[in-house]
Coordinates of C-alpha atoms and ligand atoms in Angstrom, one line a residue:
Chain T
X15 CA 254.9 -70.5 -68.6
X16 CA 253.5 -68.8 -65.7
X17 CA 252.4 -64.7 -65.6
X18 CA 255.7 -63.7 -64.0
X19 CA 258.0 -65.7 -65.9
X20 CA 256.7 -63.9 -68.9
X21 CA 256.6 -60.1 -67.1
X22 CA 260.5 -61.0 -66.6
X23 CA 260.9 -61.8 -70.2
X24 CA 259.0 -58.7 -71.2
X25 CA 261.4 -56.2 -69.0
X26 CA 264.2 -58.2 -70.2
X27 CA 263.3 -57.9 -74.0
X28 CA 263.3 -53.8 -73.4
X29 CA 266.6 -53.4 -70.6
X30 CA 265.7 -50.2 -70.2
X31 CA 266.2 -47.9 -67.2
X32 CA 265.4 -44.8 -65.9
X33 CA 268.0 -42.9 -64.2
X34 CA 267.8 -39.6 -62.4
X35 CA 270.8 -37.9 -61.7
X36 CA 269.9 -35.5 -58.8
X37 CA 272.3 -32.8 -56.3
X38 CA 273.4 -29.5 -55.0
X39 CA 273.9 -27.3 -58.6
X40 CA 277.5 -26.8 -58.9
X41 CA 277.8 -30.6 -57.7
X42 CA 278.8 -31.6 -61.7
X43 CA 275.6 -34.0 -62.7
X44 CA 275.9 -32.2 -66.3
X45 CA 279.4 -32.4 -66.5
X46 CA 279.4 -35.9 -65.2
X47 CA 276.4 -36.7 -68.4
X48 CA 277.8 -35.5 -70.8
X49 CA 281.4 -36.7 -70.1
X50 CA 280.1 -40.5 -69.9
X51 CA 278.7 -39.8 -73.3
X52 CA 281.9 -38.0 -74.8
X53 CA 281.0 -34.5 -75.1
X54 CA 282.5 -31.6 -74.8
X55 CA 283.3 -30.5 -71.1
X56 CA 284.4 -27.2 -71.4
X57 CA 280.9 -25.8 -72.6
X58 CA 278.3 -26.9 -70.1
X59 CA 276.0 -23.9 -68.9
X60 CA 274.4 -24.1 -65.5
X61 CA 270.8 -26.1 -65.8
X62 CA 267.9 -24.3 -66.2
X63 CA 265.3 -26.7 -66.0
X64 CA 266.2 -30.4 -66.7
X65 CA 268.5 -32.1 -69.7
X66 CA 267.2 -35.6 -70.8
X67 CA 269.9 -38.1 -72.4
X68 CA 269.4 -41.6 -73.6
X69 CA 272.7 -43.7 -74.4
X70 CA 273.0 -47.6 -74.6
X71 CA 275.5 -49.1 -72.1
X72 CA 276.3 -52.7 -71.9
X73 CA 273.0 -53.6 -73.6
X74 CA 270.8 -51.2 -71.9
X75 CA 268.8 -48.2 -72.9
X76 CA 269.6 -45.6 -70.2
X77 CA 267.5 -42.5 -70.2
X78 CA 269.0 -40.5 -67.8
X79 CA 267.8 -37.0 -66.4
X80 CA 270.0 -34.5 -65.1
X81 CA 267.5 -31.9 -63.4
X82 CA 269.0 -28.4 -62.2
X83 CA 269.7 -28.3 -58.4
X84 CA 269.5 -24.7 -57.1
X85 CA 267.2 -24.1 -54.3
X86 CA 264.1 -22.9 -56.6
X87 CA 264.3 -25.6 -58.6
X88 CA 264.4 -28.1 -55.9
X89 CA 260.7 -28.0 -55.6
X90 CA 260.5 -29.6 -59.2
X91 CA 262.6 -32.1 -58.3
X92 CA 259.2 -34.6 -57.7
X93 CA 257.8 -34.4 -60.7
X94 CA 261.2 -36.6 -61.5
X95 CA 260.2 -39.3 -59.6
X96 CA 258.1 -41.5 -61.5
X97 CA 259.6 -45.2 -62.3
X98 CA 262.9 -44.4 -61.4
X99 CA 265.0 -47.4 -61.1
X100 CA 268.3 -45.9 -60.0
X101 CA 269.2 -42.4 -58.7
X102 CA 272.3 -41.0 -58.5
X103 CA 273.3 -38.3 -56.4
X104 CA 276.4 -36.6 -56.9
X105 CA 278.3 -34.0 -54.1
X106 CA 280.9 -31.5 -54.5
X107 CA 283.9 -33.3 -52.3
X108 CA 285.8 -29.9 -52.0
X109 CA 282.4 -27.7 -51.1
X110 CA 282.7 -28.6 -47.3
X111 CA 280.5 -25.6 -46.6
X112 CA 277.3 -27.0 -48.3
X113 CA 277.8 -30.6 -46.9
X114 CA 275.0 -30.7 -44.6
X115 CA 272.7 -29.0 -46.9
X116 CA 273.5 -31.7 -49.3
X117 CA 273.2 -34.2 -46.4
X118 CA 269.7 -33.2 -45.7
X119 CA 268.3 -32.6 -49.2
X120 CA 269.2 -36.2 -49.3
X121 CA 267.9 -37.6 -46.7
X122 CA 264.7 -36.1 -47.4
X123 CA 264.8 -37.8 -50.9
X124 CA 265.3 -41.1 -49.6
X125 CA 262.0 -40.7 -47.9
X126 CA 260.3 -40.4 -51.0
X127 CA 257.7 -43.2 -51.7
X128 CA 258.2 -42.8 -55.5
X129 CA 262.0 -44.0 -55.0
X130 CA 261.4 -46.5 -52.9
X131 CA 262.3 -48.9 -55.0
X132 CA 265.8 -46.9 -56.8
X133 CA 269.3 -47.8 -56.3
X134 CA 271.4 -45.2 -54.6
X135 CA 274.9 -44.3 -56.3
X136 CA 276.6 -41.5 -54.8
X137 CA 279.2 -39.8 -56.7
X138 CA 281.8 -38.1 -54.7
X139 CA 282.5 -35.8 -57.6
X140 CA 285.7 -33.5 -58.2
X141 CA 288.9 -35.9 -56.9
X142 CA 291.0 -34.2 -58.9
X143 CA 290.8 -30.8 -56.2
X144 CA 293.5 -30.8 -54.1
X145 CA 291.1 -30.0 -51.0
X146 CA 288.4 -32.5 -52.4
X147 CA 287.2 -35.0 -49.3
X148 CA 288.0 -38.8 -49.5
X149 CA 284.9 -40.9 -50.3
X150 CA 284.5 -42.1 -46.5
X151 CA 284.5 -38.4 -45.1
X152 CA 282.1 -37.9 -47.6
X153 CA 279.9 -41.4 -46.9
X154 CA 280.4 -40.3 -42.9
X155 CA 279.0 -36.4 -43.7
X156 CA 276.2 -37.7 -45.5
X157 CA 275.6 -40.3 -42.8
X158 CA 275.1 -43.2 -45.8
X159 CA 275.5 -46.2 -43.3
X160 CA 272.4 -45.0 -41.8
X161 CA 270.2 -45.5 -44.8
X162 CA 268.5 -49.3 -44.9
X163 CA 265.9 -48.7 -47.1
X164 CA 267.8 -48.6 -50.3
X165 CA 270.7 -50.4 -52.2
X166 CA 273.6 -47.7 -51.9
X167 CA 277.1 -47.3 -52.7
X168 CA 278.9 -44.5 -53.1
X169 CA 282.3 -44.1 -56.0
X170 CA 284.8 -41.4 -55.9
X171 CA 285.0 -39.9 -59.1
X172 CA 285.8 -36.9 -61.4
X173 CA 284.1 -35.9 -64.2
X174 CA 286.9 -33.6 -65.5
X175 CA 289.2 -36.4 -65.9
X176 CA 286.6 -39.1 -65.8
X177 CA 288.3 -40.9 -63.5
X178 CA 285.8 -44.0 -61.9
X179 CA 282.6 -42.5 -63.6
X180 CA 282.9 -46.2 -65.4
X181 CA 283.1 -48.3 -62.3
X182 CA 280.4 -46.2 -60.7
X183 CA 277.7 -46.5 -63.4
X184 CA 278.9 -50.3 -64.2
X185 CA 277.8 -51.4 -60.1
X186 CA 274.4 -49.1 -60.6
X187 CA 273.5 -51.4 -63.8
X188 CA 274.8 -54.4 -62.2
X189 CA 272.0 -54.0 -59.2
X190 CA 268.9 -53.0 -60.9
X191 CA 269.6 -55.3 -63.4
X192 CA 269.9 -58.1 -60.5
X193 CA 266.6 -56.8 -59.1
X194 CA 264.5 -55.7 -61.9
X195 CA 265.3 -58.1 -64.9
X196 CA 266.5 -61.5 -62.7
X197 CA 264.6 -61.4 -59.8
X198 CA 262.1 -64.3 -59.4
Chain S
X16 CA 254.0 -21.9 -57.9
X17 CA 251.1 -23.9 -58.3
X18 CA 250.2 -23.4 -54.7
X19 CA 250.8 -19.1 -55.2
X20 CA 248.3 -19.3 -57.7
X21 CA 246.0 -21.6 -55.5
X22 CA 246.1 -19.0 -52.9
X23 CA 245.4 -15.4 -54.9
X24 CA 242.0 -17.3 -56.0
X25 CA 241.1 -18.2 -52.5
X26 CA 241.0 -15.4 -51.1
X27 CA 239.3 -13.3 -54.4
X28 CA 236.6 -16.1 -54.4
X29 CA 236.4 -17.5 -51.4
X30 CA 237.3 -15.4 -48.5
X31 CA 235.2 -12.4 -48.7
X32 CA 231.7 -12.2 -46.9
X33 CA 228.9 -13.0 -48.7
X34 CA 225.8 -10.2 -48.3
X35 CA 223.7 -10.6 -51.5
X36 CA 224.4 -7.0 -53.0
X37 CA 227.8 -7.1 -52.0
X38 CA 228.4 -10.7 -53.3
X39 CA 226.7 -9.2 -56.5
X40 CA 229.5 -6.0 -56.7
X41 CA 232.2 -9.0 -56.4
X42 CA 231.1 -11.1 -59.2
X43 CA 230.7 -7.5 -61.3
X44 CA 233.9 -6.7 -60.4
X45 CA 235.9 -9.9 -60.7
X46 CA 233.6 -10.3 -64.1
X47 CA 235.1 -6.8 -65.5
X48 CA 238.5 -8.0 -64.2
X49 CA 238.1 -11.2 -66.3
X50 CA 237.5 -9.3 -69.3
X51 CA 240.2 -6.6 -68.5
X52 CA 242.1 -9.6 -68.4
X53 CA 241.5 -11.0 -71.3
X54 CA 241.8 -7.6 -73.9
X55 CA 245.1 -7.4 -72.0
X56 CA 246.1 -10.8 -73.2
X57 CA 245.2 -10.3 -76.6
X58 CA 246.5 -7.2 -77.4
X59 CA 250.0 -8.7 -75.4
X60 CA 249.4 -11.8 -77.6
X61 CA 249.4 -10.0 -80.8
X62 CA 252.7 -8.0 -80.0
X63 CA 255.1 -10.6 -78.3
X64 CA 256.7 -12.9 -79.6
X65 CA 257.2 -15.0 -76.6
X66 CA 254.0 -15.5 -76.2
X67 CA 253.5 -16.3 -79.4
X68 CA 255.9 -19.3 -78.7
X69 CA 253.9 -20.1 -75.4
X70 CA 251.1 -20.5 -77.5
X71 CA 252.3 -22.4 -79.9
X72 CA 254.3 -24.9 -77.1
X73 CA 250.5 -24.8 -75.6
X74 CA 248.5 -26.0 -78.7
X75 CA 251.3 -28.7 -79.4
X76 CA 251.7 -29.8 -76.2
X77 CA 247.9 -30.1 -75.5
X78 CA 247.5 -31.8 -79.3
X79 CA 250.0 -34.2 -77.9
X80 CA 248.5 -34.9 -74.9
X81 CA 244.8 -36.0 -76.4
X82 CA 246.8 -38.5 -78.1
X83 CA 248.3 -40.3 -75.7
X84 CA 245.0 -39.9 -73.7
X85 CA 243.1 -41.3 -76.5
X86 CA 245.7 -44.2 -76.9
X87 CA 245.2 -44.7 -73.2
X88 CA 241.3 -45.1 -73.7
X89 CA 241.7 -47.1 -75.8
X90 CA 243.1 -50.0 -73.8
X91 CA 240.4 -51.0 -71.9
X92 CA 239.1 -53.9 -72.7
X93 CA 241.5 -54.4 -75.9
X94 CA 243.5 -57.6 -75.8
X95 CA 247.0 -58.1 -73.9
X96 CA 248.9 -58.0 -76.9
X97 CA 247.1 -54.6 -78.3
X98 CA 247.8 -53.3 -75.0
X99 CA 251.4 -54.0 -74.9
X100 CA 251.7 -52.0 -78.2
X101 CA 249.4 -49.2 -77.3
X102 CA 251.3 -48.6 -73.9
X103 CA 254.8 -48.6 -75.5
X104 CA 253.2 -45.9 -77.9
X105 CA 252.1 -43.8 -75.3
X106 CA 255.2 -44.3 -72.9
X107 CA 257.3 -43.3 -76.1
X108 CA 254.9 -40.3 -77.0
X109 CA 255.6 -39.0 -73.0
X110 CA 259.0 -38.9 -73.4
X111 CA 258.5 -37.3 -76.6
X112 CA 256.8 -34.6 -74.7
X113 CA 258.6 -34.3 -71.9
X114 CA 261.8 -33.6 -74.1
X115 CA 259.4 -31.1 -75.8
X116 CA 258.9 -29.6 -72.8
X117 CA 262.7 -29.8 -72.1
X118 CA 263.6 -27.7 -75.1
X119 CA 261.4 -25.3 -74.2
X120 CA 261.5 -24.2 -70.9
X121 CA 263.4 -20.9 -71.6
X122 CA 260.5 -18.9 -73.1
X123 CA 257.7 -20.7 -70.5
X124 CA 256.4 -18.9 -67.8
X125 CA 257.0 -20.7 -64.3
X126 CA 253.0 -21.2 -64.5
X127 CA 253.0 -22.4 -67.7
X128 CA 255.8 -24.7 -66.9
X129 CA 254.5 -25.9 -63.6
X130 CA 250.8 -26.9 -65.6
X131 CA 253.1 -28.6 -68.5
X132 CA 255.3 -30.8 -65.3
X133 CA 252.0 -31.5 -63.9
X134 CA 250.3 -33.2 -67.2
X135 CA 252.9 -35.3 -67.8
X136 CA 252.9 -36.3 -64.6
X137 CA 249.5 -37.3 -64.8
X138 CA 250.3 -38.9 -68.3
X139 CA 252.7 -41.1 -66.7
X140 CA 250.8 -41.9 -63.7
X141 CA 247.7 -43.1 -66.4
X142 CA 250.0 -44.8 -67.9
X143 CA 251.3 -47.0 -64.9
X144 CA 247.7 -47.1 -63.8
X145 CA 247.0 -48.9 -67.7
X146 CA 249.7 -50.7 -67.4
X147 CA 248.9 -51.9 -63.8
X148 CA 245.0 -53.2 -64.7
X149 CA 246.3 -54.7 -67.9
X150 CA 249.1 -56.9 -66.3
X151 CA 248.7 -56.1 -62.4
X152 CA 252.4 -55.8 -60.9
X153 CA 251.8 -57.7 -57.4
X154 CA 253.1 -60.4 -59.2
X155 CA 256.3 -59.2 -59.3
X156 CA 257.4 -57.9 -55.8
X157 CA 260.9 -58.2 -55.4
X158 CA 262.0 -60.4 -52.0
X159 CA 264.8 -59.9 -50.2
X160 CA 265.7 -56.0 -50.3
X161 CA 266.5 -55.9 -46.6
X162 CA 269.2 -58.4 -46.8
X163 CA 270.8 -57.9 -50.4
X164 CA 270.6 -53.6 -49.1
X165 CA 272.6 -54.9 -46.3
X166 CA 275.0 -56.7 -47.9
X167 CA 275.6 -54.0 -49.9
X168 CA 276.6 -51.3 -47.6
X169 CA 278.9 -54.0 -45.7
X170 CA 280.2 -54.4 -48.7
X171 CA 281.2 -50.8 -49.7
X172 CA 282.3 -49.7 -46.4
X173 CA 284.7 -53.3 -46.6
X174 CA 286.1 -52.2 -49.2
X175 CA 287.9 -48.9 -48.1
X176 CA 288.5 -48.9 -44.7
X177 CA 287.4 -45.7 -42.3
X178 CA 289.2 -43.3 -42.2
X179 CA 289.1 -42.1 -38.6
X180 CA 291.0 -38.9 -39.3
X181 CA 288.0 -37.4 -40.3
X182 CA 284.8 -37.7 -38.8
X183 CA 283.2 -34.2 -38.7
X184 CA 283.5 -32.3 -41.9
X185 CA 281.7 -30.0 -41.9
X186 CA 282.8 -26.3 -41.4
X187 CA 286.3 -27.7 -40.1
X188 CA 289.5 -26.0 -41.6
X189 CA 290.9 -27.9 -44.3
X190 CA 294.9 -28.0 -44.6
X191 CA 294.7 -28.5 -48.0
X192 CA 292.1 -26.0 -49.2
X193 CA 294.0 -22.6 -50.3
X194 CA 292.1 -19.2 -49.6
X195 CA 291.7 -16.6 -47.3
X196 CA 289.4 -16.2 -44.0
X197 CA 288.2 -14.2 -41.3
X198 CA 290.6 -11.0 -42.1
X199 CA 289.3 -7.8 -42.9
X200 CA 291.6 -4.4 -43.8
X201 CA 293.9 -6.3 -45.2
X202 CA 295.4 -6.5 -48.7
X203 CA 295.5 -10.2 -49.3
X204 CA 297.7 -11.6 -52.6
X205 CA 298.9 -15.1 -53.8
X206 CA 300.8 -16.2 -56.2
X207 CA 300.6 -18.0 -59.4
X208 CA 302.4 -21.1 -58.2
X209 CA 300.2 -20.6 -55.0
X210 CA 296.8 -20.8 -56.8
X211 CA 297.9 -23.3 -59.5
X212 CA 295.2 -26.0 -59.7
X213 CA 293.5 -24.9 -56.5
X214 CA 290.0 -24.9 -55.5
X215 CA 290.5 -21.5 -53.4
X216 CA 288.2 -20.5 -50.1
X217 CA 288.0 -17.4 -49.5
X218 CA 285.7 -16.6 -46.3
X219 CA 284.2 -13.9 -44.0
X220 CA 286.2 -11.3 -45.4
X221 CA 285.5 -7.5 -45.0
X222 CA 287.4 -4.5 -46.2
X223 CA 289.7 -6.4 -48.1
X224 CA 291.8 -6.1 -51.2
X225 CA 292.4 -9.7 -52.6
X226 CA 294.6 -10.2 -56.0
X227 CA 294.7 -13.8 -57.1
X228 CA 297.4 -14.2 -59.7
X229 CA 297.1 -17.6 -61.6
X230 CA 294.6 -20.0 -62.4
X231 CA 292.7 -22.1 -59.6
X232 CA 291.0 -24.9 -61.1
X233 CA 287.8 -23.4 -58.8
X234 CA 286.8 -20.4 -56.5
X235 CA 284.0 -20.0 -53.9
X236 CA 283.6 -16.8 -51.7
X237 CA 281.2 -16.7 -49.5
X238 CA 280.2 -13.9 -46.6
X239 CA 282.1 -11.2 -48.3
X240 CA 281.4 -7.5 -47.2
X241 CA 282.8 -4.6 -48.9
X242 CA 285.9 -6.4 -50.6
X243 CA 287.3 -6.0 -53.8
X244 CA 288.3 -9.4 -55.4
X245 CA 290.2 -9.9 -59.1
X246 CA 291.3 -13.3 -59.8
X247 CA 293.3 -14.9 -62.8
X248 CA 291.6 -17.4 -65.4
X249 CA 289.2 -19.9 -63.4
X250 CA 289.3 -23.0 -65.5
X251 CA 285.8 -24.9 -63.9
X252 CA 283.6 -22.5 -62.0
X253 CA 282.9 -19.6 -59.5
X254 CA 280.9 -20.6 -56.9
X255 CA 279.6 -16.8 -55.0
X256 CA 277.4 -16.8 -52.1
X257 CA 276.2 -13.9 -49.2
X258 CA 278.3 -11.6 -50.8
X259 CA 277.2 -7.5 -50.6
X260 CA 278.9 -4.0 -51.6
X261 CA 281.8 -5.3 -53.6
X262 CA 283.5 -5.7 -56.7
X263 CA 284.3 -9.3 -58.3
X264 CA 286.8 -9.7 -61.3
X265 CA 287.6 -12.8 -62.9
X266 CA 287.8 -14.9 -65.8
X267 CA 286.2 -18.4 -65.6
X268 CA 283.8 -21.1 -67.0
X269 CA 280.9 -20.7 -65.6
X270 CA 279.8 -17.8 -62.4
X271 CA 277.2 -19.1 -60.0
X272 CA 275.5 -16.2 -58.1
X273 CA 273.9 -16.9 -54.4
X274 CA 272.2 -14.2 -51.7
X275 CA 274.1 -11.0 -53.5
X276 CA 273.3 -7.8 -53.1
X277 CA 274.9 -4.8 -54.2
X278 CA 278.0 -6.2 -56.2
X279 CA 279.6 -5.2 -59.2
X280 CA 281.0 -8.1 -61.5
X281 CA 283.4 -7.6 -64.3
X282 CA 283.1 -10.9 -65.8
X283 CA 284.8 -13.0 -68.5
X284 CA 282.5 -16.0 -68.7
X285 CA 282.9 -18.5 -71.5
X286 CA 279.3 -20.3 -70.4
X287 CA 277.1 -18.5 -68.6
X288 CA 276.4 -16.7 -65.3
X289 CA 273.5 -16.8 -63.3
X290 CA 271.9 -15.7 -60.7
X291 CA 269.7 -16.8 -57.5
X292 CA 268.2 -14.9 -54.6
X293 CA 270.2 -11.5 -55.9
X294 CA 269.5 -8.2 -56.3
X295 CA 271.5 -4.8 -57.4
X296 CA 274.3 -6.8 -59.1
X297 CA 275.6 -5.4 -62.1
X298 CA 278.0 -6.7 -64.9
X299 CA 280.8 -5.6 -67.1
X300 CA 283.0 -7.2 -69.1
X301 CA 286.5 -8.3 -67.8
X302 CA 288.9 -5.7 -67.3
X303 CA 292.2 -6.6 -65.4
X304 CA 295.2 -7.0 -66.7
X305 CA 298.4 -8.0 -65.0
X306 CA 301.9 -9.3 -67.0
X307 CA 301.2 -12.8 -67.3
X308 CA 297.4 -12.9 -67.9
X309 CA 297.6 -13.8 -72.0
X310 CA 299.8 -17.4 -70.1
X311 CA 296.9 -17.9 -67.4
X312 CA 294.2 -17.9 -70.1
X313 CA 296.1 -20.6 -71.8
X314 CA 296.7 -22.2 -68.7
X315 CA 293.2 -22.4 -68.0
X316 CA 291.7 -23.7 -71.1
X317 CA 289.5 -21.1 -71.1
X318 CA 288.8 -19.8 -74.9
X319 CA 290.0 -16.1 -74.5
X320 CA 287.4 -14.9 -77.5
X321 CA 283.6 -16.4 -75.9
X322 CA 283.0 -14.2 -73.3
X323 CA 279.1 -14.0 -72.4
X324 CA 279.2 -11.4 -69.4
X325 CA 276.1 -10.0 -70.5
X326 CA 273.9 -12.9 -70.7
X327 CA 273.0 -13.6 -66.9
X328 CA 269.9 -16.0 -66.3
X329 CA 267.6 -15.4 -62.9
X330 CA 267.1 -18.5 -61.5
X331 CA 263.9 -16.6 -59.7
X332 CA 262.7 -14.8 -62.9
X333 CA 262.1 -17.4 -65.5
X334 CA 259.7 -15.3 -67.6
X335 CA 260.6 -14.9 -71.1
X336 CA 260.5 -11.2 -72.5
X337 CA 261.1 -9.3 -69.7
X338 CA 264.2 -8.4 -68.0
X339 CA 265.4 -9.7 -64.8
X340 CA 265.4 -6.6 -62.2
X341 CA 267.8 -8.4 -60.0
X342 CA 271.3 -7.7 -62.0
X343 CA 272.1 -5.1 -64.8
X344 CA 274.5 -4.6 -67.3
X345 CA 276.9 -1.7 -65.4
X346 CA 277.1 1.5 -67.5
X347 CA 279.7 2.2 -69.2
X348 CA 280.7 5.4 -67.8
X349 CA 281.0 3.5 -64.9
X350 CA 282.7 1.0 -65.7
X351 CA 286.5 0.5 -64.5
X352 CA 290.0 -1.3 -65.2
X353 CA 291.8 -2.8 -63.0
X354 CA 295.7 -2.7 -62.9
Ligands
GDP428 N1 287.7 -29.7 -60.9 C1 286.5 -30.3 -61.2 N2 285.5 -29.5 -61.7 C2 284.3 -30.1 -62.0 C3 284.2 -31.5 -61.9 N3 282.9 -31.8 -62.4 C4 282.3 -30.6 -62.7 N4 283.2 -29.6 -62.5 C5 283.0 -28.2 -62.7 O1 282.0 -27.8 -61.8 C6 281.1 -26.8 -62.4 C7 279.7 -27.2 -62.3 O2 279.4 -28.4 -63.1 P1 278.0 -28.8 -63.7 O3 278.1 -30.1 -64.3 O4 277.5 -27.7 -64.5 O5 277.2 -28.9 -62.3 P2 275.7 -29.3 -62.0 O6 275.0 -28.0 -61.5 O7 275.7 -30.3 -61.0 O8 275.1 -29.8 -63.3 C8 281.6 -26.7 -63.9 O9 282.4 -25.5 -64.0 C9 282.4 -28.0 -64.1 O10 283.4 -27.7 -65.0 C10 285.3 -32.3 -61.5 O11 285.2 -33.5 -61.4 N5 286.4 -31.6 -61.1
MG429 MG1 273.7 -29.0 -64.5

């Protein structure tokens, strides 16, 4: 049995990834946590600082972090970074106002070399607003069929009604689990 | 912050001229600072609480930290299967840490916090760099990425066609969004059948009077001047940006405060409220009442007995102890209701 075939059995043996939930605050990363794991709603306090959360989905261990996203904790946002296998950025579809902010605080991300190798899901978070924008407005604002250098996809979701927040976790586990425990 | 703290020391140590006597006077002086410094520390020490709690966060966390270290050390050279275990000790240890860090990062200092972020970074990057010499990761490169990353986009964008109706976003008028913009003088009103479920706009208003009846499910204002704004039962959150000399009433779940200045706002909030960039804002407790308010809270969701209008967080004042100077809790002499 050759050095990589036992690596891959290793990784397999733990399943266990690292997700980092990132975004404009206000976005809904916390309500979007703690609604995949069946908690209350209706009680989430803005972030100060970071919330870590580990759950078992379909067989893996997810530790997920949820890190605050006003602009002064933006800065931290690095010290995140570290072995992340998926990231998963999640917009405010009815906050047109802030869509380019969110665009470039993005696109700056991507260009981290400490998530080079993370999966991209993007939530397009609050469908149940009236004036919320349809997933492709939102894909077109944040310019997502420019980006080549990671595996993206983006969900339209809400986290008040929970609407999608299955599908959109379900496709990040499907692709690192493709690339990190059955590549070759 | 790190790099504030950098600075100050450059240009104490570094950046002054270096004539013997003077050079001498400096290191007299910075010495007497040092120990100014440290009499001030104790005697804080010894009274405050908080810092009592930074301490102790300190001595664990540092405790901790040898640990891992030591577990670390102790790889080198150790056989694969020692290794293995060693590193899944110290990878659990870190996250250990890191949730103690999590759990306390209200009564940290932003220094203390940064120095905490910034050894567990180092833990984990000592960590990968064990893990790397003891079973080196080359190995196991993925191939491929540019094609399967490929195939993935084609395949998302395949999926739901373009919609060509809207292509630039971004500042455009929405038809659906409800809300108010670009009027000033005016007394502005909507109804509760109007707001229902909403995420209201309202917009580059000055001089205004605005009276939201009803519950919108959210509310952002942004460049407000001089307005005074009362709104029924919020049921997610208020979203307030570049907003100066006005008054803000509202129920809702949580109150996000951006680039304020000089606003009064009598809040019913059954999270929290904070604050970023602010200053001069002061808070009071919710105090409008109109005839079907006691519906619109139960419309809402909102639990009409947690109100914590008084407990604002400063997203640019993280020190425990003292008080934020940015808001205040409005006196209540001054204090109004609203009819
Ligand atoms: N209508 C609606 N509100 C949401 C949704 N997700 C989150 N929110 C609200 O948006 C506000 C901010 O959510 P939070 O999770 O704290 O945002 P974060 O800063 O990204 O962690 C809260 O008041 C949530 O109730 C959603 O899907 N729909
Ligand atoms: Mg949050």
């Amino acid at each position: 049995m050759g050095l990589r075939t036992i690596l891959k059995k290793m990784k397999q043996k733990e399943r266990e990834m690292r997700l980092l939930m990132l975004g404009l605050d206000n976005a809904g990363k916390t309500t979007i946590l703690k609604k995949f794991n069946g908690e209350d709603i209706t009680t989430i306090s803005p972030t100060l600082g970071f919330n870590i959360k580990t759950l078992e989905h379909k067989g893996f261990k997810l530790n997920i972090w949820d890190v605050g996203g006003q602009k002064s904790l933006r800065s931290y946002w690095r010290n995140y970074f570290e072995s992340t296998d998926g990231l998963v950025w999640v917009v405010d579809s009815a906050d047109r106002l802030r869509l380019e902010d969110c665009r470039q605080e993005l696109s700056a991300l991507l260009l981290e070399e400490r998530l080079a190798g993370a999966t991209l899901l993007v939530f397009a978070n609050k469908q149940d607003l009236p004036g919320a924008l349809s997933k492709e407005a939102i894909k077109d604002a944040l310019a997502l069929d420019e980006i080549k250098s990671h595996h993206w996809c983006i969900i339209d979701c809400s986290a008040v009604t929970g609407e999608h927040l299955l599908a959109g976790v379900d496709w990040l586990l499907d692709d690192i689990a493709a690339r990190i425990f059955t590549s070759d | 912050m790190d790099a504030t703290v950098e600075m100050n020391m450059e240009k104490g140590f570094n950046g002054e001229n270096c004539a013997p006597n003077i050079q001498e006077r400096l290191q007299k002086r910075n010495q007497a600072r040092i120990e100014d410094a440290e009499r001030k520390k104790e005697t804080k020490q010894s009274q405050s609480v908080a810092e009592e709690k930074g301490e102790y966060f300190s001595n664990a966390f540092n405790t901790e930290r040898a640990c891992i270290d030591e577990l670390l050390s102790n790889c080198s050279g150790a056989d694969r299967a020692v290794v293995t275990q060693k590193l899944e000790e110290a990878t659990a240890k870190t996250l250990q840490l890191q949730k103690f860090l999590s759990d306390s990062i209200l009564f940290l200092t932003p220094y203390e916090l940064s120095k905490a972020q910034a050894a567990l970074q180092k833990l984990q990057s000592s960590i990968a760099e064990t893990r790397e010499e003891a079973m080196p990761k080359k190995k196991f490169a993925f191939r491929g990425r540019t094609k399967a990353s490929d195939k993935v986009s084609a395949k998302a964008s395949a999926a739901a066609p373009r919609d060509s109706a809207v292509t630039k976003v971004d500042g455009a008028p929405n038809p659906k969004q409800c809300g108010f913009t670009n009027m000033s003088n005016e007394l502005l009103t909507k109804t509760a059948e109007e707001v229902l479920n909403q995420d209201m706009l309202l917009t580059h208003l000055t001089n205004c009077k605005v009276r939201l009846y009803g519950t919108p499910s959210t509310l952002h204002l942004k460049h407000i001047d001089n307005c005074e704004i009362l709104c029924g039962p919020v049921s997610t959150s208020v979203f307030v940006d570049h907003c100066s000399n006005s008054t803000l009433v509202f129920p809702c779940q949580q109150l996000r405060t951006h680039h304020t200045t000089n606003t009064q706002v009598y809040l019913h909030v059954t999270s929290r409220a904070i604050i970023e960039d602010c200053h001069g804002v002061s808070f009071a407790p919710f105090s409008w009442s109109y005839p079907t308010l006691h519906e619109d809270f139960a419309v809402s969701g909102l639990n009409r007995d947690t109100n914590n209008w008084s407990q604002v967080d400063d997203f640019n004042w993280l020190a425990a102890g003292t008080p934020s100077p940015n808001w205040s809790v409005l006196r209540e002499e001054d204090r109004k209701t609203f009819l």
